mmCIF file of C-alpha atoms in Angstrom:
data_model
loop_
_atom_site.group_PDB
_atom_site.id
_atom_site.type_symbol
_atom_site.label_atom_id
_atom_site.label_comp_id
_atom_site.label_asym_id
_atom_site.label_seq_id
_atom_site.Cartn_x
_atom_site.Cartn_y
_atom_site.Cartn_z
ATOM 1 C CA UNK A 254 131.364 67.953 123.107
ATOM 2 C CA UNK A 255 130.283 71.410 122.891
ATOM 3 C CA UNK A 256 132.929 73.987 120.748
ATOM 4 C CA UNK A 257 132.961 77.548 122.784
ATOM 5 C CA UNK A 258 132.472 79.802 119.737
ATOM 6 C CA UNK A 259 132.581 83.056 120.450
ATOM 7 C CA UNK A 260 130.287 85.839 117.515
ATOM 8 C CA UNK A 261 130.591 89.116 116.563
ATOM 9 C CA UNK A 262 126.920 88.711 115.439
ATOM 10 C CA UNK A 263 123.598 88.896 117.250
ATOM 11 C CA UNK A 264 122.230 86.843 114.210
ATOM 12 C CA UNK A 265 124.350 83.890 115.624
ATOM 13 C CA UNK A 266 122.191 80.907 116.828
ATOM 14 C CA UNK A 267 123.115 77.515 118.896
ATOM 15 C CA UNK A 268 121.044 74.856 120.305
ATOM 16 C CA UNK A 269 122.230 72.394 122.388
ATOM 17 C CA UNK A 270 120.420 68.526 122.633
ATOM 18 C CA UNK A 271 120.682 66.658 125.872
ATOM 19 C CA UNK A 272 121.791 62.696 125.340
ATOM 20 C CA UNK A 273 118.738 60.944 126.622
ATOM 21 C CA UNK A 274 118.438 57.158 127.121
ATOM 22 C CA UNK A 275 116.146 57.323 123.748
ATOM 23 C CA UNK A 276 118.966 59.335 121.737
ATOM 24 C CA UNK A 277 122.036 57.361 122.428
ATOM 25 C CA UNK A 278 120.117 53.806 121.609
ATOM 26 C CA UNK A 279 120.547 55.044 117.919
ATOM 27 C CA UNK A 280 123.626 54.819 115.772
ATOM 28 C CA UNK A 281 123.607 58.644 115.108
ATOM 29 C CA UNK A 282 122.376 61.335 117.602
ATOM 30 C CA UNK A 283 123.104 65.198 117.748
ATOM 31 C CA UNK A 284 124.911 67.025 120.607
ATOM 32 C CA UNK A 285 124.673 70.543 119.592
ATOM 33 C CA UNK A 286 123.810 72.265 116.599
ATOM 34 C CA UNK A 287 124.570 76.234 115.206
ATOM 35 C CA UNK A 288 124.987 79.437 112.684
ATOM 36 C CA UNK A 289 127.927 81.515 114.014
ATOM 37 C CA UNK A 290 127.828 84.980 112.271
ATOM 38 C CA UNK A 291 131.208 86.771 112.170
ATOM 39 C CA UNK A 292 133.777 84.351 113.909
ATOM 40 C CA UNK A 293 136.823 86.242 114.349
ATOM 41 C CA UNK A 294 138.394 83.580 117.813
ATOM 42 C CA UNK A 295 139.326 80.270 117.592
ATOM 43 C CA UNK A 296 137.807 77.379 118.715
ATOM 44 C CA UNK A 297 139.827 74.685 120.329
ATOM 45 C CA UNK A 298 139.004 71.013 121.146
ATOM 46 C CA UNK A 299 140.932 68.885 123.132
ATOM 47 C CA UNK A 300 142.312 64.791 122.633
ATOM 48 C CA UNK A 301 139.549 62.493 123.655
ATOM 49 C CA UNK A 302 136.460 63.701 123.238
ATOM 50 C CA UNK A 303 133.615 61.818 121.241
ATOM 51 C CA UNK A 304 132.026 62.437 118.045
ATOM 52 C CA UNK A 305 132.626 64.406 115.283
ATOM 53 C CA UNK A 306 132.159 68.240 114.460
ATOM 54 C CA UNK A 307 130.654 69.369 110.786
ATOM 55 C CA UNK A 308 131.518 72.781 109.967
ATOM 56 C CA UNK A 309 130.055 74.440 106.247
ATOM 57 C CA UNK A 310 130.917 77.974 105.230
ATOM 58 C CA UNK A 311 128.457 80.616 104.608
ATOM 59 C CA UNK A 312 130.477 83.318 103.751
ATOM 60 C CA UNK A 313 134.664 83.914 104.426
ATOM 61 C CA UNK A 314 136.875 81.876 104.748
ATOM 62 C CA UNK A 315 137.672 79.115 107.683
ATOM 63 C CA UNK A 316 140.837 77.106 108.418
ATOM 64 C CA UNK A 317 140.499 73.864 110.260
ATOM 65 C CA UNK A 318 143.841 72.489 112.166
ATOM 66 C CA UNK A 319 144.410 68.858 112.919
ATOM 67 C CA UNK A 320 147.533 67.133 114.105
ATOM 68 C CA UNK A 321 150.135 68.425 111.656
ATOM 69 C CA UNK A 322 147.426 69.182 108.709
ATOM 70 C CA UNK A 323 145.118 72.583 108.072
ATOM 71 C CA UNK A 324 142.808 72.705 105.529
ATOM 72 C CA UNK A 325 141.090 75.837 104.004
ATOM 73 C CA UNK A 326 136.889 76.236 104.089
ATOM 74 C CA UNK A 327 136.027 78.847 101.235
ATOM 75 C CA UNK A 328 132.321 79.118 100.851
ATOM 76 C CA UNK A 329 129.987 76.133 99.906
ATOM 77 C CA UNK A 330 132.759 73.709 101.392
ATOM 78 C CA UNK A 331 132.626 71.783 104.427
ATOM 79 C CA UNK A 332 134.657 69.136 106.322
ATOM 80 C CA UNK A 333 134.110 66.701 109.253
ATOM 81 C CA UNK A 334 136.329 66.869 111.870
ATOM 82 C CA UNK A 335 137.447 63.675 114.357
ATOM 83 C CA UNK A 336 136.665 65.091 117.488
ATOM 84 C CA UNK A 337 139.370 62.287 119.153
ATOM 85 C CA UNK A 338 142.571 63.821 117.828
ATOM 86 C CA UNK A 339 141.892 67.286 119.094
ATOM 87 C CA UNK A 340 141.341 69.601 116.646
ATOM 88 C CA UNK A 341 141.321 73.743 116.466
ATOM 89 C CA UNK A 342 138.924 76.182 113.734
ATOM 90 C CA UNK A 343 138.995 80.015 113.187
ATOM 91 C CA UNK A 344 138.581 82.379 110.527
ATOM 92 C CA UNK A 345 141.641 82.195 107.846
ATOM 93 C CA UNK A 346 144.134 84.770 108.326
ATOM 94 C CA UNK A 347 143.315 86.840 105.450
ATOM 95 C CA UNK A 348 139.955 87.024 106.405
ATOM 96 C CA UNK A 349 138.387 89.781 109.148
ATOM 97 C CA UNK A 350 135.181 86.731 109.940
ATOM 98 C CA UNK A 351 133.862 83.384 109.198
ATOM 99 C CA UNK A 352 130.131 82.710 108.881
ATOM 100 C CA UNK A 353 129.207 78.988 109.124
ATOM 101 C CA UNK A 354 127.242 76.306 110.344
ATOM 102 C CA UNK A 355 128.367 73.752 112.538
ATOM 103 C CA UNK A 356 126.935 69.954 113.846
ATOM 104 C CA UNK A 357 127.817 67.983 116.731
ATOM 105 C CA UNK A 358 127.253 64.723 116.654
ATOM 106 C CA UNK A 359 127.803 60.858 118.214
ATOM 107 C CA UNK A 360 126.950 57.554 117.712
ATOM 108 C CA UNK A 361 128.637 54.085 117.229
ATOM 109 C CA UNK A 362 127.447 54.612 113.366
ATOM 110 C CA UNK A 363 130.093 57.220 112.757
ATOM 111 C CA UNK A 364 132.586 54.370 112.915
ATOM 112 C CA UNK A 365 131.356 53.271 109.610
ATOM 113 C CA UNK A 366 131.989 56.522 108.310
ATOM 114 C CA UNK A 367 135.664 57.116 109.874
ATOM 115 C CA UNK A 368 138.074 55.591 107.054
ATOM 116 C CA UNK A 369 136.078 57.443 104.385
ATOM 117 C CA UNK A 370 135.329 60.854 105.776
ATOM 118 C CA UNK A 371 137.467 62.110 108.750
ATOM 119 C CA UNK A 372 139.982 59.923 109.401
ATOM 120 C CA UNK A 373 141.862 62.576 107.186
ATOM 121 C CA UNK A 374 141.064 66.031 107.447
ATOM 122 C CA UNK A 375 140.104 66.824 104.347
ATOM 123 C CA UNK A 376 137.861 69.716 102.234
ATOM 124 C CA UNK A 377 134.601 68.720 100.665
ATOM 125 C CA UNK A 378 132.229 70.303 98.295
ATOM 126 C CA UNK A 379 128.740 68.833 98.290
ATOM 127 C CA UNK A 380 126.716 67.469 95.714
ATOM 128 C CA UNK A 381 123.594 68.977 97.296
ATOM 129 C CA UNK A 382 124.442 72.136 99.351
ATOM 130 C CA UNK A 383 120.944 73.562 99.604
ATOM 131 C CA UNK A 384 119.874 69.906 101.109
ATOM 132 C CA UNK A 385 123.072 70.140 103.261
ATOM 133 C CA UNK A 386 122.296 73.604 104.754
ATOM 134 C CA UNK A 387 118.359 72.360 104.636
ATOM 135 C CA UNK A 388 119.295 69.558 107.098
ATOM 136 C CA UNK A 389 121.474 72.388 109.235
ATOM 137 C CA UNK A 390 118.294 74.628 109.219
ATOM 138 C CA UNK A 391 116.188 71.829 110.636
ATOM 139 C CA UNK A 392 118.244 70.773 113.447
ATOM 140 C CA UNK A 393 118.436 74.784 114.090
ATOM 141 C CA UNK A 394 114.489 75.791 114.088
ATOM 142 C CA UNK A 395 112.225 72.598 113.309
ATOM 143 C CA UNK A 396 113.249 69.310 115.524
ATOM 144 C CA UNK A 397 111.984 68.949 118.956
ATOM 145 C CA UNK A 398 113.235 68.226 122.083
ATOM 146 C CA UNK A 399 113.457 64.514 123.416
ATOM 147 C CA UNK A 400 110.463 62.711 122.030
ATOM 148 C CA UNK A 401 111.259 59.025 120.241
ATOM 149 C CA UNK A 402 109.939 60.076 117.001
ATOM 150 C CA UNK A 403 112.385 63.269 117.567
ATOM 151 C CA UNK A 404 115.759 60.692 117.698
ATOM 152 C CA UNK A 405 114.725 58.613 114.886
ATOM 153 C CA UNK A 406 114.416 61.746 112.846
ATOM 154 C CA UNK A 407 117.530 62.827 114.283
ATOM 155 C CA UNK A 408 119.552 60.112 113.294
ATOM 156 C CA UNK A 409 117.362 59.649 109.490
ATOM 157 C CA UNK A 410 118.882 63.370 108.962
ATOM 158 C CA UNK A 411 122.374 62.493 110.144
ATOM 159 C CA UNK A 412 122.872 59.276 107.853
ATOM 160 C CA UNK A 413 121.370 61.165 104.897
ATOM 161 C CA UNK A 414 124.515 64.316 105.289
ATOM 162 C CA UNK A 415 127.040 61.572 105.899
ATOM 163 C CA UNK A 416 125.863 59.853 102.939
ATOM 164 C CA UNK A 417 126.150 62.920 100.765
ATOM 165 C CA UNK A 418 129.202 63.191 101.941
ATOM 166 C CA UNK A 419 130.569 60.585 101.014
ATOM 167 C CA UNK A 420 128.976 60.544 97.639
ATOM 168 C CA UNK A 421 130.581 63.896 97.127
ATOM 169 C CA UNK A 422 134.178 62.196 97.933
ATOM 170 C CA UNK A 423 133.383 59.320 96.260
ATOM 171 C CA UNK A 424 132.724 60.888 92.814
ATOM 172 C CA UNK A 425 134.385 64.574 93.443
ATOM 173 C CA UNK A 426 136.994 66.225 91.762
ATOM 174 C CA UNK A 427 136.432 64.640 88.398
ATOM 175 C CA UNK A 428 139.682 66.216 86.436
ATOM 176 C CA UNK A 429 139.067 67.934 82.843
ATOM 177 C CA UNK A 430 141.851 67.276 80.760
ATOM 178 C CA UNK A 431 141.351 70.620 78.671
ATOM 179 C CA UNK A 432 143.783 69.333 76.094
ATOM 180 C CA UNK A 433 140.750 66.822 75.199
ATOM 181 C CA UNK A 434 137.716 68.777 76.334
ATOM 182 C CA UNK A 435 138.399 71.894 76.393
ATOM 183 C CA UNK A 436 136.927 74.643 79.579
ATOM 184 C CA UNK A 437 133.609 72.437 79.008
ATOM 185 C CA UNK A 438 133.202 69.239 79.945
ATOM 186 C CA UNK A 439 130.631 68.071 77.484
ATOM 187 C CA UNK A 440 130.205 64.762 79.898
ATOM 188 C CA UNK A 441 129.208 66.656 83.055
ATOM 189 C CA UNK A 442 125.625 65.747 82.646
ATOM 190 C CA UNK A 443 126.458 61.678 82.502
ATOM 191 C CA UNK A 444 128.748 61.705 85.460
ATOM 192 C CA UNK A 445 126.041 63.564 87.262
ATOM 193 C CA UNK A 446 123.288 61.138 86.042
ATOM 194 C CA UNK A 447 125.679 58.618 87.162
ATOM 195 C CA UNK A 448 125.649 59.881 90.395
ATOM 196 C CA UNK A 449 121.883 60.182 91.513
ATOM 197 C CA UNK A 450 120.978 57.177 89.494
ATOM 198 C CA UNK A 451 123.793 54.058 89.871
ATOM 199 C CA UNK A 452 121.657 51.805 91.195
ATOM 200 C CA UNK A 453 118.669 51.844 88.436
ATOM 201 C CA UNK A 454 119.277 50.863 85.080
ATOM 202 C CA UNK A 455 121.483 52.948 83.053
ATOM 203 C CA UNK A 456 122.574 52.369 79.306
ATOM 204 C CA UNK A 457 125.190 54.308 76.689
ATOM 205 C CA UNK A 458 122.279 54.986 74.801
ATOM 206 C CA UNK A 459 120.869 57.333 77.643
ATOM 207 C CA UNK A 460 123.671 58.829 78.822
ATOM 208 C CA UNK A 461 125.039 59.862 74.870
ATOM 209 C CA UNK A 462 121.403 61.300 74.639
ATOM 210 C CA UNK A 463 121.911 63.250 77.995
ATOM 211 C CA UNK A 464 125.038 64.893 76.736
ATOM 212 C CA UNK A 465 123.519 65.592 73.330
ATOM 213 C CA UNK A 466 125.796 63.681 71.469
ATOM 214 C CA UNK A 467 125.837 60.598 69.345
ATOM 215 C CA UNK A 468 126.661 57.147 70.710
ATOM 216 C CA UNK A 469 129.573 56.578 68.770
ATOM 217 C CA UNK A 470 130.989 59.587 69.545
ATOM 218 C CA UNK A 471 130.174 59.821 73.587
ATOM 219 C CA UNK A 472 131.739 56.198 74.013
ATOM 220 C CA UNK A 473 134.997 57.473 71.851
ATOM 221 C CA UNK A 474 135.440 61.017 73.799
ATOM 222 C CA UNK A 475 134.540 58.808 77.279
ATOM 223 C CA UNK A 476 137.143 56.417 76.822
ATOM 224 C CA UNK A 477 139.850 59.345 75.547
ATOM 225 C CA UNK A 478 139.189 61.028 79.027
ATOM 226 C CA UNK A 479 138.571 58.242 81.137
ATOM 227 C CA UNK A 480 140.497 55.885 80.019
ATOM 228 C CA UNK A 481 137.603 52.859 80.359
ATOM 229 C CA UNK A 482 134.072 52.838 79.017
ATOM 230 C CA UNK A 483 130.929 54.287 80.265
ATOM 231 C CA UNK A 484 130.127 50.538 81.622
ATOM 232 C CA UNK A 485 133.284 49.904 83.444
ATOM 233 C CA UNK A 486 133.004 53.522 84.814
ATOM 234 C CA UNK A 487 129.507 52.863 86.129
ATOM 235 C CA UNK A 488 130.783 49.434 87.606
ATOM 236 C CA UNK A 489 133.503 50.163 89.219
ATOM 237 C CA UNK A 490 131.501 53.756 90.869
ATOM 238 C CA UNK A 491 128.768 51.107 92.116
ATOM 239 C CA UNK A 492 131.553 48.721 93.557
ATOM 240 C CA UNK A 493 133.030 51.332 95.455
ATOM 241 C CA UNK A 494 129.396 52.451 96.793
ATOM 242 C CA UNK A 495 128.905 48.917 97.575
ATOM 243 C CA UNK A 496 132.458 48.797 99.888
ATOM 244 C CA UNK A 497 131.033 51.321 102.368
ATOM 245 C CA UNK A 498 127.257 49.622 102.488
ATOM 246 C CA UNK A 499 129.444 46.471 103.287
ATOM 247 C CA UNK A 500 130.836 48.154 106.534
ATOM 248 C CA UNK A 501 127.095 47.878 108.051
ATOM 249 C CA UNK A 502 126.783 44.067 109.167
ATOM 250 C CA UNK A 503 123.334 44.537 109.513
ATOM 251 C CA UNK A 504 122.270 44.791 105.756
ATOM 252 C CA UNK A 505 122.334 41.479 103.967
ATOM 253 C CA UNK A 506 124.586 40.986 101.165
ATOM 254 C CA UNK A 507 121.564 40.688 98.545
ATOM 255 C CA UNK A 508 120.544 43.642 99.808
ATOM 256 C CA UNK A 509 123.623 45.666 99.174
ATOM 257 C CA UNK A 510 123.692 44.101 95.551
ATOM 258 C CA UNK A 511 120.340 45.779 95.025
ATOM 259 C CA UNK A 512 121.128 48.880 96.411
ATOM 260 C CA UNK A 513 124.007 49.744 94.235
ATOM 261 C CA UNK A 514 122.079 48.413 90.880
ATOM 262 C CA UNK A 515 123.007 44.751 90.594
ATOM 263 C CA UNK A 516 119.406 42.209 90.395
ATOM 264 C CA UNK A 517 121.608 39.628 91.690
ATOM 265 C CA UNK A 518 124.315 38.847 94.497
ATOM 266 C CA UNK A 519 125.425 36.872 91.775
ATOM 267 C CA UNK A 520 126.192 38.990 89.590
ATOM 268 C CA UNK A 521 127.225 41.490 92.192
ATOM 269 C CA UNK A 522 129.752 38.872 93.788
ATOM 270 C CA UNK A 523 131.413 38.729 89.656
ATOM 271 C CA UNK A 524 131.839 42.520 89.282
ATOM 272 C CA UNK A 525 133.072 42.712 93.312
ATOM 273 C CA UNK A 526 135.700 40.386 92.479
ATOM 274 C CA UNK A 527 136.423 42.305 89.123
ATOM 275 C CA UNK A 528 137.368 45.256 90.393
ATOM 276 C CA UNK A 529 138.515 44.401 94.258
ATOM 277 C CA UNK A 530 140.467 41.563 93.414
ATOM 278 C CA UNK A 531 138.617 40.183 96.527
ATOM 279 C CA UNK A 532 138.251 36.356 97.557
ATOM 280 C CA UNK A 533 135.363 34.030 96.677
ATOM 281 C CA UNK A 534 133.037 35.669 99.671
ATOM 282 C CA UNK A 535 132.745 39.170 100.299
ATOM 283 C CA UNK A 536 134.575 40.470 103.364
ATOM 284 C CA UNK A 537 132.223 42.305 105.818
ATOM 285 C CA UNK A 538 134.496 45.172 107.046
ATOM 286 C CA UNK A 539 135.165 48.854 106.068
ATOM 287 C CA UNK A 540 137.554 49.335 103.000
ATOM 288 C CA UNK A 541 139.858 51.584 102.544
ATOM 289 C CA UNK A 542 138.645 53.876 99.303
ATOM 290 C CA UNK A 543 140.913 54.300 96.720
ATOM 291 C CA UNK A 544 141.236 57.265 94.662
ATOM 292 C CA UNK A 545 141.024 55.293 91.239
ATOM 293 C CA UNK A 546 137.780 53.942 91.430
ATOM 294 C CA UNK A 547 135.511 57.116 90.504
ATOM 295 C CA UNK A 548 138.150 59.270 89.179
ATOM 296 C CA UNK A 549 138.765 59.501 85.448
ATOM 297 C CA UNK A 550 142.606 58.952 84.787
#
């Protein structure tokens, strides 16, 4: 799996990482890795290859093609592309070139990742784009050749972008309703705090004192543009966190219940069944994310 991308700029850089026996015994690995400066060609892939390709834009404007679906790549954007469908990239018509950065990479892990990140072609924005192009940078210039240590980095780096990833889809696009809040959404900073800190210990009181308002009056403007409270919000965000941990077999349930905030699979097992509508056990297999669960209505 190696895209032929073809630069109009000497600045362009690609590395290429050969599959060793250490590599592939991981459940991420990288294939290739690069900045392409100025892409004015395509880049074609065809049906049944392995992996997936991440591409984030620089500067310009990309277009992606997939089956029947395109999807635009204006700067700070990326997308993850299934590399089994075929797949073709280029600079958008209405722009001259394309800057970006790209990843290849493999694994039996990505499978984990496939209903919730590239089974669709879709645009993302991340959460944390200078950690995003940080990660890019490193598999560019820092990480050495095929050394153990080298892999398990390799793979530490990979889970840590898909997981951003799918943080940014999981809580993205949060609408304003600007016949409520006007151009400023005075609850930015809670979603955010929501974000980076679900799984600790999070009450009304500090959220209403992150957005500088009163109590009474962050619970009463949360539920006009949510439509549920701050709690049930927070619960259902941490359930639908907890649906992709519960695609990995390998981390015990108790575990997941901690990771996502909850002391006890107890507890965790009450609010799963809350807002899954899920039998007496939870299932161990990937769900299917739905758009309601971190999206204000």
């Amino acid at each position: 799996m190696r895209p032929d991308h073809t630069a109009n700029d000497s600045d362009s850089l690609f590395r290429f990482f050969e599959p060793s026996d250490v590599s592939t015994i991981y459940p991420l690995y990288i294939a290739s890795a690069g900045y392409v400066s100025g892409h004015s060609d395509d880049c074609t892939g065809s049906k049944n290859e392995d992996g997936a390709i991440f591409l984030y834009t620089i500067a310009g404007n990309g277009l992606v093609q997939q089956k029947s679906k395109s999807v635009s790549l204006p700067p700070n954007s990326c997308c993850l592309i299934d590399c089994r469908n075929g797949y073709r990239y280029e600079a958008s018509p209405s722009e001259e070139t394309w800057s970006y950065y790209y990843l290849c990479l493999n694994g039996r892990g990505l499978l984990s990742y496939a209903p919730h990140l590239f089974q669709t072609l879709r645009c993302l924005y991340p959460l944390q784009p200078e950690r995003i192009l940080e990660i890019c940078r490193i598999f560019l210039h820092e990480l050495p050749g095929k050394m153990t240590l080298s892999a398990s980095r390799a793979c530490l780096l990979l889970q840590e972008l898909l997981n951003s990833l799918l943080e940014s889809r999981l809580c993205a696009q949060v609408p304003v309703k600007s016949n409520v809040l006007g151009e400023q959404n005075p609850l930015s900073p809670a979603f955010a705090h929501i974000r980076e800190h679900y799984a600790e210990l999070i009450t009304v009181d500090e959220l209403a004192r992150i957005c500088h308002l009163s109590k009474y009056y962050f619970v009463h403007l949360f539920k006009e543009f949510c439509g549920e409270s701050p709690y049930q919000y927070l619960s259902r965000y941490r359930i639908d966190v907890a649906k992709h941990l519960l695609a990995d077999k390998n981390i015990p349930l108790h575990h997941v219940a901690a990771m996502v905030g909850y002391p006890t699979y107890t507890n965790f097992l009450m609010q799963f069944k809350k807002y899954v509508n899920a039998p007496r056990t939870v299932p161990r297999e990937p769900y299917q994310l739905g758009a309601k669960a971190s999206v204000c209505k």
